[in-house]
Short mmCIF file of C-alpha atoms in Angstrom, two decimals:
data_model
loop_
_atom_site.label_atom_id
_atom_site.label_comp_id
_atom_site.label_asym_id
_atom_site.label_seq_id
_atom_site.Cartn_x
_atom_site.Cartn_y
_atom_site.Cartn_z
CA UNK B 97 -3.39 15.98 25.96
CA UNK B 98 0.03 15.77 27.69
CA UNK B 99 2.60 18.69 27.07
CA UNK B 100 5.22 16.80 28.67
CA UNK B 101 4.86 13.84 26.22
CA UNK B 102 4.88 16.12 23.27
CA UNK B 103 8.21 17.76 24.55
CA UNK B 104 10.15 14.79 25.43
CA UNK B 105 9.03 12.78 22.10
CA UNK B 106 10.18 15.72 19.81
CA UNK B 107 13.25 15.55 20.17
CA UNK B 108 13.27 11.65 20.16
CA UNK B 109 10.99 11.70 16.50
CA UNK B 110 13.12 13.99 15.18
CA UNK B 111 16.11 12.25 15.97
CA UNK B 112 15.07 8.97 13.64
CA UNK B 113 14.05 11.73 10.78
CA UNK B 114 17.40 11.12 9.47
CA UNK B 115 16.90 7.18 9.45
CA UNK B 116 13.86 7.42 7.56
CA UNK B 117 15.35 9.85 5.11
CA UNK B 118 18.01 7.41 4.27
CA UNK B 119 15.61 4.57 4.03
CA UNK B 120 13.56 6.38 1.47
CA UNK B 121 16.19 7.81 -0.09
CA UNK B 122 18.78 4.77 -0.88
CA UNK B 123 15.92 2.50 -1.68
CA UNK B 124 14.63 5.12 -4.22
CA UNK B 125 18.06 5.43 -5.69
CA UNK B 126 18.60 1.98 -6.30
CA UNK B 127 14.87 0.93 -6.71
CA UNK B 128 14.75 3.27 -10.11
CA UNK B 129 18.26 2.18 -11.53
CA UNK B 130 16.75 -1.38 -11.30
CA UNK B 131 13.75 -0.36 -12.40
CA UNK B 132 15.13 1.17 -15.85
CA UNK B 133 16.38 -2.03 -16.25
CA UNK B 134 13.78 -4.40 -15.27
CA UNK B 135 11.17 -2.19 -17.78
CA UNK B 136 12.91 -2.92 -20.50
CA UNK B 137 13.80 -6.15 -20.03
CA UNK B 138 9.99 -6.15 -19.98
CA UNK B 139 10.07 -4.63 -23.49
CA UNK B 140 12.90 -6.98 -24.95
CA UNK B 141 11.63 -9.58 -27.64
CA UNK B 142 13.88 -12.17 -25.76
CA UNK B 143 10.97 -14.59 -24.26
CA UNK B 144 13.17 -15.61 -21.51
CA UNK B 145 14.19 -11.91 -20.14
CA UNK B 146 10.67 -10.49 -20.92
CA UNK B 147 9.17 -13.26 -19.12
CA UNK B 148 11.20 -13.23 -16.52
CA UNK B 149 11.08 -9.52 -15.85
CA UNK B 150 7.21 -9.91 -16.34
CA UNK B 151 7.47 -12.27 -13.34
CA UNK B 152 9.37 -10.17 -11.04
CA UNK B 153 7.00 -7.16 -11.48
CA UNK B 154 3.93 -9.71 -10.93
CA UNK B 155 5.43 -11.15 -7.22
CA UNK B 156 6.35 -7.98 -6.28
CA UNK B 157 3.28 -6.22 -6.76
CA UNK B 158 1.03 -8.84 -5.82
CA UNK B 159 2.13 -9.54 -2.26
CA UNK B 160 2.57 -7.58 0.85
CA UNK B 161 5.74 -5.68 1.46
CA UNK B 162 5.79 -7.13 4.96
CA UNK B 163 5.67 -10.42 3.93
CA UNK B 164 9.02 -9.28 1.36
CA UNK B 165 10.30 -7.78 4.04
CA UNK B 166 10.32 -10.88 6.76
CA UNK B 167 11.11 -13.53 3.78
CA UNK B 168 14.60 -11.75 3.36
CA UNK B 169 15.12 -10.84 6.84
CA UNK B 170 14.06 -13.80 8.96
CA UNK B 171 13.56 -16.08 6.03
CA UNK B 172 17.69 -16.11 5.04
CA UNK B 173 18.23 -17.10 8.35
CA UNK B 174 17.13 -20.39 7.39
CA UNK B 175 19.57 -20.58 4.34
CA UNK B 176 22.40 -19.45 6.68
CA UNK B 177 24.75 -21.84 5.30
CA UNK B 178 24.07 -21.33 1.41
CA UNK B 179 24.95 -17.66 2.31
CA UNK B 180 27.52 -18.22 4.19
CA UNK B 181 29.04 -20.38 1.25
CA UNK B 182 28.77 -17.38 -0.92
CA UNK B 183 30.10 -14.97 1.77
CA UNK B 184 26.66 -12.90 1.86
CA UNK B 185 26.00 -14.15 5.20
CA UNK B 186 27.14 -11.19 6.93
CA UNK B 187 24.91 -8.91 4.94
CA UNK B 188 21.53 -10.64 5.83
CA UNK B 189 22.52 -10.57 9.16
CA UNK B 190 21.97 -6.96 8.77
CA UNK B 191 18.44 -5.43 9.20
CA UNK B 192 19.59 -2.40 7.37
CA UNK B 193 20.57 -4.44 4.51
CA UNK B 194 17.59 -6.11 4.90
CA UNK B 195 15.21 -3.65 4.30
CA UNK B 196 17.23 -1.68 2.00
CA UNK B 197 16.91 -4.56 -0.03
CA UNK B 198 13.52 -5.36 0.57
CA UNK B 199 12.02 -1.63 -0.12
CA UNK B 200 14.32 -1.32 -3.37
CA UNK B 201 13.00 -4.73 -4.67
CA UNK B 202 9.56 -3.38 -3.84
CA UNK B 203 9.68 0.06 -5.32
CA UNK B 204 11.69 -1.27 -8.43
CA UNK B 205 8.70 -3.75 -9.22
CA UNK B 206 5.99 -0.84 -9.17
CA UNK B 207 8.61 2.03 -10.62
CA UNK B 208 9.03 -0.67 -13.51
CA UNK B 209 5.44 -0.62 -14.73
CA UNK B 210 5.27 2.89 -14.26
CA UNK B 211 8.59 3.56 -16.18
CA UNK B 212 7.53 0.80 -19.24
CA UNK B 213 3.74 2.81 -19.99
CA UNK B 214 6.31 6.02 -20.06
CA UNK B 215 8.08 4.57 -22.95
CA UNK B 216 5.32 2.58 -24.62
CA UNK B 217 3.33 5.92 -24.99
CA UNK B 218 6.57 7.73 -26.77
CA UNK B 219 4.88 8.48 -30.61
CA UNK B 220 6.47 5.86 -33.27
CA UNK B 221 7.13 8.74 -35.66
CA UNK B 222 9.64 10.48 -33.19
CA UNK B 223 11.56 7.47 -33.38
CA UNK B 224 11.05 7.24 -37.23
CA UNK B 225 12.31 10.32 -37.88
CA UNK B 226 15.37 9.99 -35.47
CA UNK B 227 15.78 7.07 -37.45
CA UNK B 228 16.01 8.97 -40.53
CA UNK B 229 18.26 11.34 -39.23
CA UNK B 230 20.72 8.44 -38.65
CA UNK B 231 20.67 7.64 -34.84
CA UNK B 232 21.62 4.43 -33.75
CA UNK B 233 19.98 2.57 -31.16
CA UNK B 234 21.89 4.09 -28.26
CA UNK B 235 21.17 7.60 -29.72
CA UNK B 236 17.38 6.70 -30.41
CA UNK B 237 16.61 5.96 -26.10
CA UNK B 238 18.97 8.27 -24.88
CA UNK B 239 17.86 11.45 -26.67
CA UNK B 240 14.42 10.96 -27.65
CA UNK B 241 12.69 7.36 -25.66
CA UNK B 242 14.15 8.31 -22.16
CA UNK B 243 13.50 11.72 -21.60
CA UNK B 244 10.35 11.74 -22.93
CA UNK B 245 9.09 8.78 -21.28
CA UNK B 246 10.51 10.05 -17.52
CA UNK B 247 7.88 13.15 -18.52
CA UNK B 248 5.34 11.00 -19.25
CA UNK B 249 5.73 8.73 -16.00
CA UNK B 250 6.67 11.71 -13.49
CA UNK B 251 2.93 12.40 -12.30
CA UNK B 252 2.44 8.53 -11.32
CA UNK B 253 6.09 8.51 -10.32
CA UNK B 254 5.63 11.00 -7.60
CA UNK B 255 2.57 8.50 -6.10
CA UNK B 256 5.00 5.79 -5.66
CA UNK B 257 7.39 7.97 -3.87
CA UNK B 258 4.92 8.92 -1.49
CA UNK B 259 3.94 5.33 -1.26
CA UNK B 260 7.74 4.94 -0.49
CA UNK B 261 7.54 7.51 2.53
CA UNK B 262 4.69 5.25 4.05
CA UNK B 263 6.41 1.82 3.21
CA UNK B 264 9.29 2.77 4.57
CA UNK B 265 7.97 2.67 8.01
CA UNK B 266 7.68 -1.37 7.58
CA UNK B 267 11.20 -1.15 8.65
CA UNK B 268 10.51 -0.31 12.32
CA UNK B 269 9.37 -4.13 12.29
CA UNK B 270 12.84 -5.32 11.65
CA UNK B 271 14.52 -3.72 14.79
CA UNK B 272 15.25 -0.29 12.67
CA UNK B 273 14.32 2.70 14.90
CA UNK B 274 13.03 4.70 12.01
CA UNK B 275 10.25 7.40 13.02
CA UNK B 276 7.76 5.28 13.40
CA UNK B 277 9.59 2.61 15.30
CA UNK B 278 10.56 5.41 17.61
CA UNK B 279 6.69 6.16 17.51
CA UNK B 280 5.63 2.88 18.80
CA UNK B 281 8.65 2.59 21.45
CA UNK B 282 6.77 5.89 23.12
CA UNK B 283 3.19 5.28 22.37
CA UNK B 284 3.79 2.16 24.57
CA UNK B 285 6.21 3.51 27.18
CA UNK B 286 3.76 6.05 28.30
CA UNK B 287 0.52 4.21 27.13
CA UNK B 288 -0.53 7.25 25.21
CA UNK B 289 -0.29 7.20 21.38
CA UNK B 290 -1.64 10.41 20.63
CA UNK B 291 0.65 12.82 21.00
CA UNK B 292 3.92 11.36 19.78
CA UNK B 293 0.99 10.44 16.68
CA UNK B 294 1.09 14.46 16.30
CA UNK B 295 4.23 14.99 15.89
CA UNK B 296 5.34 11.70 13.93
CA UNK B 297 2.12 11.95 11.80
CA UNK B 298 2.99 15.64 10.83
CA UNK B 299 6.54 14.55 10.07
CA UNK B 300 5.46 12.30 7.41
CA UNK B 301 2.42 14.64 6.16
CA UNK B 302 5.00 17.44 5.62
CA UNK B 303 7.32 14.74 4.06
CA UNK B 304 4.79 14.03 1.72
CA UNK B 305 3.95 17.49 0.84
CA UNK B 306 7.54 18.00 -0.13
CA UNK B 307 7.58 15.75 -2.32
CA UNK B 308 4.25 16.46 -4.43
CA UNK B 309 6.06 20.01 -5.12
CA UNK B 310 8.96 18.82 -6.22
CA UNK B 311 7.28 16.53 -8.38
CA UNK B 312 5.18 19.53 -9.25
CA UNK B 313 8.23 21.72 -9.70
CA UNK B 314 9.59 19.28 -12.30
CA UNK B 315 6.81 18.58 -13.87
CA UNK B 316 6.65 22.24 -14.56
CA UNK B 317 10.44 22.17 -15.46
CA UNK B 318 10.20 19.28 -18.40
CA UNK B 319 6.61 20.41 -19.21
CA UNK B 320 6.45 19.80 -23.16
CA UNK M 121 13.26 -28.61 1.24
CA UNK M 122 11.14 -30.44 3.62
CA UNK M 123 7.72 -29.08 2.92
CA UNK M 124 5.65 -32.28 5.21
CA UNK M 125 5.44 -29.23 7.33
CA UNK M 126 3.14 -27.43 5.64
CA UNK M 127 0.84 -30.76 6.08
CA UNK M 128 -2.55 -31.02 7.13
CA UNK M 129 -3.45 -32.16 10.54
CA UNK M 130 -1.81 -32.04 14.17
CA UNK M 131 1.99 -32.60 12.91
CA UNK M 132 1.62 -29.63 9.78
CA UNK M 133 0.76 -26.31 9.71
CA UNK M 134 -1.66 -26.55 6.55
CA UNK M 135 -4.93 -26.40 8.55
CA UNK M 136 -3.20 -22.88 10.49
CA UNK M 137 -2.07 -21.56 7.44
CA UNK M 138 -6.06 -22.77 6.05
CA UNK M 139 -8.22 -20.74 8.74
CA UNK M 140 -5.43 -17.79 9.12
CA UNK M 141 -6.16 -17.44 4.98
CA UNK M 142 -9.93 -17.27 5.92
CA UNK M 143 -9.24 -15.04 8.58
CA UNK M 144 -7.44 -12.35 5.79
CA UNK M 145 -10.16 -13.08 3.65
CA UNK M 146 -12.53 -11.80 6.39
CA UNK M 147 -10.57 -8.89 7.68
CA UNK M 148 -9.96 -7.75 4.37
CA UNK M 149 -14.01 -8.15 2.95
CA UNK M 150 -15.01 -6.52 6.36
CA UNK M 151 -12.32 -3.56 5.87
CA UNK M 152 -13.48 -3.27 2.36
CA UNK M 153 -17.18 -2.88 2.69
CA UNK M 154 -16.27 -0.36 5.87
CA UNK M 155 -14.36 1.48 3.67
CA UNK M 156 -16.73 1.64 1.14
CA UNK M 157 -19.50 3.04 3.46
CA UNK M 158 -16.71 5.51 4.53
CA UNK M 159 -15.84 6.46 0.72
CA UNK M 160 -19.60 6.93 -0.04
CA UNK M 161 -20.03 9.17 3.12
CA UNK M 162 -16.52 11.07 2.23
CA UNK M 163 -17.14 11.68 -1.43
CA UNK M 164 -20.77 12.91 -1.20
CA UNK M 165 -19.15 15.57 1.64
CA UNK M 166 -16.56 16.33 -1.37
CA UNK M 167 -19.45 16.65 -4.32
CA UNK M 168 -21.02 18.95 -1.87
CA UNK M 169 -21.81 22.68 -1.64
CA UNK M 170 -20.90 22.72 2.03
CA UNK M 171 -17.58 24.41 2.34
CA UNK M 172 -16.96 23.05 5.97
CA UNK M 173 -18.30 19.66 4.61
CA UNK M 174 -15.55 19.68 1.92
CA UNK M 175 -12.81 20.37 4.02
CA UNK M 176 -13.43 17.82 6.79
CA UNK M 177 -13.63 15.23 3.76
CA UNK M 178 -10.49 16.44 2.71
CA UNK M 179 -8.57 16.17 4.95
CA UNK M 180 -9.68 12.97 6.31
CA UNK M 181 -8.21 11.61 2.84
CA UNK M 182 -5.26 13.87 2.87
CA UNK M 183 -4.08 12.60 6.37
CA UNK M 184 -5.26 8.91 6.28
CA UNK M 185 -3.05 8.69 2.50
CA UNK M 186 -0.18 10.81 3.97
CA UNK M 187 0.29 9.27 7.16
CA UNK M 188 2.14 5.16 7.26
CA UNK M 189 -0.69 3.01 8.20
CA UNK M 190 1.23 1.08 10.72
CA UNK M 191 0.90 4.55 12.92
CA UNK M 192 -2.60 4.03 12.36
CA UNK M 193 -2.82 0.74 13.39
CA UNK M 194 -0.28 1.75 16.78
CA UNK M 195 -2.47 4.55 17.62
CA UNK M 196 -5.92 2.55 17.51
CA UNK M 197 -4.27 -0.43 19.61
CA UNK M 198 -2.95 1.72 22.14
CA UNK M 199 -5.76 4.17 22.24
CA UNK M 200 -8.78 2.57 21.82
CA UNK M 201 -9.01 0.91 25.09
CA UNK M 202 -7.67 4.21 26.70
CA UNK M 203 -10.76 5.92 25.18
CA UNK M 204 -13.11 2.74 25.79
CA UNK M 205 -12.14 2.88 29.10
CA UNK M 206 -12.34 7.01 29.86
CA UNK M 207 -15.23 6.53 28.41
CA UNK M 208 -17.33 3.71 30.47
CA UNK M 209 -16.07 5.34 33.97
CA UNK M 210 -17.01 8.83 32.77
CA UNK M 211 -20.75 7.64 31.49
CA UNK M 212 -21.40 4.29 32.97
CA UNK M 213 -19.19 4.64 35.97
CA UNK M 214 -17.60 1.22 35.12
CA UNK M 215 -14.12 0.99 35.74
CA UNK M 216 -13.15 -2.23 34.76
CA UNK M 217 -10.37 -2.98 32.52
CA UNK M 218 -11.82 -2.36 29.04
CA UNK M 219 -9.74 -3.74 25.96
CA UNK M 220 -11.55 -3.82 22.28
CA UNK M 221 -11.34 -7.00 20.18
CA UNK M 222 -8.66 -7.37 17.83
CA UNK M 223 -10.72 -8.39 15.10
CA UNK M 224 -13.10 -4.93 15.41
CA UNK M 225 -9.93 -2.85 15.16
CA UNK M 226 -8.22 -4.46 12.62
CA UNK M 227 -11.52 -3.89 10.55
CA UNK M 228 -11.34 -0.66 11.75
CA UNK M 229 -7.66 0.37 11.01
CA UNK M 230 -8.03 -0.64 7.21
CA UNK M 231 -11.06 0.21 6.78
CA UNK M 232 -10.17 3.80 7.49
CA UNK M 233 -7.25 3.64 5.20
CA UNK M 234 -9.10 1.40 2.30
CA UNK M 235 -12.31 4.43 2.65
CA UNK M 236 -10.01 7.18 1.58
CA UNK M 237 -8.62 5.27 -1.48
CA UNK M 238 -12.24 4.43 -2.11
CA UNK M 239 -13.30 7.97 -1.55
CA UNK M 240 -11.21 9.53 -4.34
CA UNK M 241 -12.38 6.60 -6.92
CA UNK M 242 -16.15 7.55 -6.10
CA UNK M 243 -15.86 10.76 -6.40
CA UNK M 244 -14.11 10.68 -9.45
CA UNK M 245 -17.10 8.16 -10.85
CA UNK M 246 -19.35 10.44 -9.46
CA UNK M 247 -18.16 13.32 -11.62
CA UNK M 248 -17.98 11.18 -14.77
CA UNK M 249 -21.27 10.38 -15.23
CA UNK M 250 -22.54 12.73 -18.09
CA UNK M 251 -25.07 14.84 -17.03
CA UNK M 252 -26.93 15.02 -20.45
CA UNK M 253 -28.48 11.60 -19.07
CA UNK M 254 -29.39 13.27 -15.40
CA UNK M 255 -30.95 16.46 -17.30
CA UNK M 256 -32.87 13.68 -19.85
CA UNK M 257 -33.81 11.97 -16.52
CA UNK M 258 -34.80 15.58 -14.99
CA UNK M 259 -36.80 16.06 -18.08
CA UNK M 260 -38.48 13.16 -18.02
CA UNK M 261 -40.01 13.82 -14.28
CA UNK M 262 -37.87 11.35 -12.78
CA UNK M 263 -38.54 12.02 -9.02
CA UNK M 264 -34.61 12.86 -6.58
CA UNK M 265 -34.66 8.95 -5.81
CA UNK M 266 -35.75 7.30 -8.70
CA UNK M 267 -33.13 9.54 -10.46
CA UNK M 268 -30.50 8.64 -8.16
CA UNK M 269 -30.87 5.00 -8.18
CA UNK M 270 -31.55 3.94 -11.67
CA UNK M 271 -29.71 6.77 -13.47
CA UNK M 272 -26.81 7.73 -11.45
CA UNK M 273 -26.24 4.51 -9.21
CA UNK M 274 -25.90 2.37 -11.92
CA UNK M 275 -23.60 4.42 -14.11
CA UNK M 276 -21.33 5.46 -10.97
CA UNK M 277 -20.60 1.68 -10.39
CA UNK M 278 -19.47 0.73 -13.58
CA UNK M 279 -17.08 3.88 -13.38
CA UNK M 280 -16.22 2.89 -10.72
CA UNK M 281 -15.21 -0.95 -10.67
CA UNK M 282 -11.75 -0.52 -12.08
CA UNK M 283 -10.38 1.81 -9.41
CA UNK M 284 -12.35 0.09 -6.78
CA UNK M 285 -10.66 -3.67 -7.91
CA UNK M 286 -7.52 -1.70 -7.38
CA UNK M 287 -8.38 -0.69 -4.25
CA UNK M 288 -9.35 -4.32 -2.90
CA UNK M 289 -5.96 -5.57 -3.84
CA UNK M 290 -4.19 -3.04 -2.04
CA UNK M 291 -6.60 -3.59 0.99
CA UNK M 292 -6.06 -7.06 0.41
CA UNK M 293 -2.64 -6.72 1.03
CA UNK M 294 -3.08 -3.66 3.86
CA UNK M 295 -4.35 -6.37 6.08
CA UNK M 296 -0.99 -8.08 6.50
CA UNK M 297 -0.24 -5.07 8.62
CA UNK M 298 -2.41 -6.26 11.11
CA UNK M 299 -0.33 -8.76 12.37
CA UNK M 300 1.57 -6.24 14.55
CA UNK M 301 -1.14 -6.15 17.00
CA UNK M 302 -1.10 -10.10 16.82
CA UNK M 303 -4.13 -11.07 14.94
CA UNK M 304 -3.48 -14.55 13.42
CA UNK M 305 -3.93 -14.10 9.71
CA UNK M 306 -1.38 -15.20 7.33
CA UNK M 307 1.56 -13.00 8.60
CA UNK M 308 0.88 -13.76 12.20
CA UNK M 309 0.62 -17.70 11.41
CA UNK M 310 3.48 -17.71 9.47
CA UNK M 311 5.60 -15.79 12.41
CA UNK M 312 4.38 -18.06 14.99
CA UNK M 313 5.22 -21.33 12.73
CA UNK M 314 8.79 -19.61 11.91
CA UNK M 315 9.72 -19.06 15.59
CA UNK M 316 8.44 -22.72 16.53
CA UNK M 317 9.66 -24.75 13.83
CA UNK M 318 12.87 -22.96 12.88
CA UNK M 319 12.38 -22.54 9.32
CA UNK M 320 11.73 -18.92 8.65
CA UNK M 321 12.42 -19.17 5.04
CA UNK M 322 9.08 -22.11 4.00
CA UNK M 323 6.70 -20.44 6.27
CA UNK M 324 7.65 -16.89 4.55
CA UNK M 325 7.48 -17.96 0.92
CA UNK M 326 4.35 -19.67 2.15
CA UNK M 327 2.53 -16.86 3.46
CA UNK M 328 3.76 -15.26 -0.10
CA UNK M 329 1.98 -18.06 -2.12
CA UNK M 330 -1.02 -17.50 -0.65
CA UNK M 331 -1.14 -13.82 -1.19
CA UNK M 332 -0.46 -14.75 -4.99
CA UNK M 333 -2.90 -16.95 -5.11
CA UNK M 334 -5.31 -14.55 -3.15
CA UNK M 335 -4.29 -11.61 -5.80
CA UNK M 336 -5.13 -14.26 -9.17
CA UNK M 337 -8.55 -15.14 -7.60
CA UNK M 338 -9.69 -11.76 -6.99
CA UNK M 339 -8.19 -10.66 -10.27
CA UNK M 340 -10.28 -13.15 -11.93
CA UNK M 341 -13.79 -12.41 -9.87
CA UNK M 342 -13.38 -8.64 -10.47
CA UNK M 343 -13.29 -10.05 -14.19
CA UNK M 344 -16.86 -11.66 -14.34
CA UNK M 345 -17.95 -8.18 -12.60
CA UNK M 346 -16.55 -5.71 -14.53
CA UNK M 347 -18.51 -7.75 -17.09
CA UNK M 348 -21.59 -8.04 -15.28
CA UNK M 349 -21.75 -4.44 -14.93
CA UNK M 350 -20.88 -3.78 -18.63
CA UNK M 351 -23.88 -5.77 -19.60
CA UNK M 352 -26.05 -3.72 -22.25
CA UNK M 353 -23.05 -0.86 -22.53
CA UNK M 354 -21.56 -0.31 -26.12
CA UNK M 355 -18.06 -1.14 -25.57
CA UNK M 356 -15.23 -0.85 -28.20
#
């Protein structure tokens, strides 16, 4: 063990914490609007939109995030001119965008299944009897499906955003200097990867536990 | 799209992409079975008594689910031959330069990762068998091993098939990762063929076919064993 690693890559780790945070974080954001939509396009009686959001949750899930994450990054390179014909060019160019796009994609496809056993296990006669009341469609998801299906899918919710912490360091393969890509950049400098492990692998642990209480905390909150 | 690239032979990259497919296939069995002999290992710890025996169990599956795996993978590249090496001049007094295959620690990398998925589905198999039919076994005079491998065996497997399926596919797709340290699966072949041929974008969506079709066979074999192992159960 090597004090002087350990103080020089603390600093260093903790200086990507904030890249990491905003990978997890935007990705969640827009992963879950998406996801809202793309679970119940899953539940519309439309063949073509149920099949077709059926289809997006299937690739998604069923291949490797790396491989998502190099087909948008390197793989647009080879429709450069189609993008550039549509002006989006610029954006793939980005790895930021990139991976953004590839982690919200990814988490939107898993979120989605999660989100759609939510609402398929809100109790018919709920809806029945907001029926009878006289709600309207609108009325019927917004004050009784929704809420009660984001209580029902919290507990499986909060695995995917801990799967989100860990996916997010697939980004470091892109160029982004996220913690782990910071990680690797010492482990290799000085040959020794376990001390920066230490402190990056503690980083993410305490990430982690974070975010099981919250999702404990609110589970509490909306407990029926 | 020109896709005679993906042919077979000397001019395409279909033979490549054939053996680097094998080669996932392998990593990932290998990883699989490693983890399962971890899982069995780590959940028998958990069902314990042994307070100390619990807690190194735990947090082996705490860390190795909390932590990404690519640090995994970095820290066993980088630190395997350090420790191969400190530890052939120290006992052997070799001091050659000592590096372990890639192969071995890719195995080893997701194996350690795919045994703490597996851990928590044992365990929770484990704990469902009812244990009316282990007391009816006691009763019976059903010696420790006879008990354990035709009452609780059995019953633990088909428990624990649907959580272990799951955990194949994600293992299945864990070993992608592996192509950081430059094993040629279907990643690495499909980077190599990118960079060479200049067409990121077919070798990409290639690699993701095969996953896809990787995924739908699997899905389909863990079909005909979740059957198998339902054979002469009452199901509903």
């Amino acid at each position: 063990m090597d004090w002087d690693i350990i103080e020089e890559s603390i600093p260093a780790i903790l200086h990507a914490l904030p890249v990491t945070l905003g990978l997890i974080g935007t990705s969640l954001l827009i992963g879950f609007v998406l996801a809202v939509l793309v679970a119940l396009g899953q539940l519309q009686k439309a063949w073509l939109i149920s099949r077709s959001a059926h289809f997006f949750v299937y690739i998604f899930r069923s291949s490797p995030l790396l491989i998502q994450i190099f087909l948008i990054y390197y793989g647009s390179g080879q429709l450069r001119d189609e993008l550039s014909a549509v002006g989006l060019w610029h954006l793939f160019r980005e790895p930021w965008f990139c991976a953004i796009l590839a982690l919200s994609l990814n988490t939107a496809a898993y979120t989605a299944e999660i989100i759609r056993g939510g609402i398929k296990s809100v109790p018919m006669d709920l809806l029945e009897a907001g029926e009878a009341i006289g709600m309207n469609k609108q009325q019927l998801f917004r004050r009784i499906t929704f809420p009660l299906a984001i209580r029902q899918a919290l507990p499986a919710y909060g695995n995917e955003v801990i799967l989100m912490v860990k996916s997010s360091s697939l980004a470091s393969t892109i160029t982004i200097m996220d913690i782990t890509g910071v990680y690797k950049e010492i482990a290799s400098e000085y040959f020794s990867p376990l001390e920066p492990l230490l402190i990056a692998g503690s980083i993410y642990l305490l990430l982690n536990f974070i975010v099981t209480q919250l999702i404990a905390y609110f589970e509490r909150r909306l407990a029926i | 799209m020109d896709v005679s690239i993906l042919s077979w032979g000397d001019t395409g990259w279909g033979d490549e992409f054939f053996f680097a497919t094998l080669m996932t296939l392998a990593v990932a069995t290998c990883s699989f079975l490693l983890g399962l002999v971890i899982a069995v290992l780590a959940a028998s710890m958990k069902l314990s008594q042994r307070r100390w025996l619990i807690f190194l169990a735990n947090i082996y599956t705490t860390v190795v689910r909390g932590i990404p795996e690519l640090l995994v993978i970095y820290l066993i590249f980088y630190g395997s031959g350090t420790l191969l090496m400190s530890i052939a001049s120290s006992l052997f007094g070799i001091h050659d330069y000592i590096e372990m295959p890639i192969f071995l620690m890719g195995v080893l990398c997701i194996g350690l990762s795919s045994g703490a998925y597996s851990t928590e589905v044992i365990r929770g198999a484990v704990q469902a068998v009812p244990t009316g039919t282990i007391e009816a076994a006691q009763a019976m005079g059903m010696p420790v091993l006879v008990r354990f491998r035709r009452i609780l065996v059995p019953q633990t497997i088909r428990f624990a098939l649907p959580g272990l399926g799951n955990v194949w596919q994600l293992t299945l797709k864990e070993t992608s990762l592996i192509s950081v340290i430059g094993l040629t699966e279907i990643v690495r072949i499909s980077q190599i063929g990118a960079g060479s041929e200049k067409k990121p974008f077919i070798f990409f969506i290639t690699a993701l076919l095969l996953f896809l079709i990787l995924a739908s066979l699997s899905n389909r074999a863990y079909k005909l064993l979740e059957a198998r192992a339902e054979k002469g159960v009452r199901v509903n």
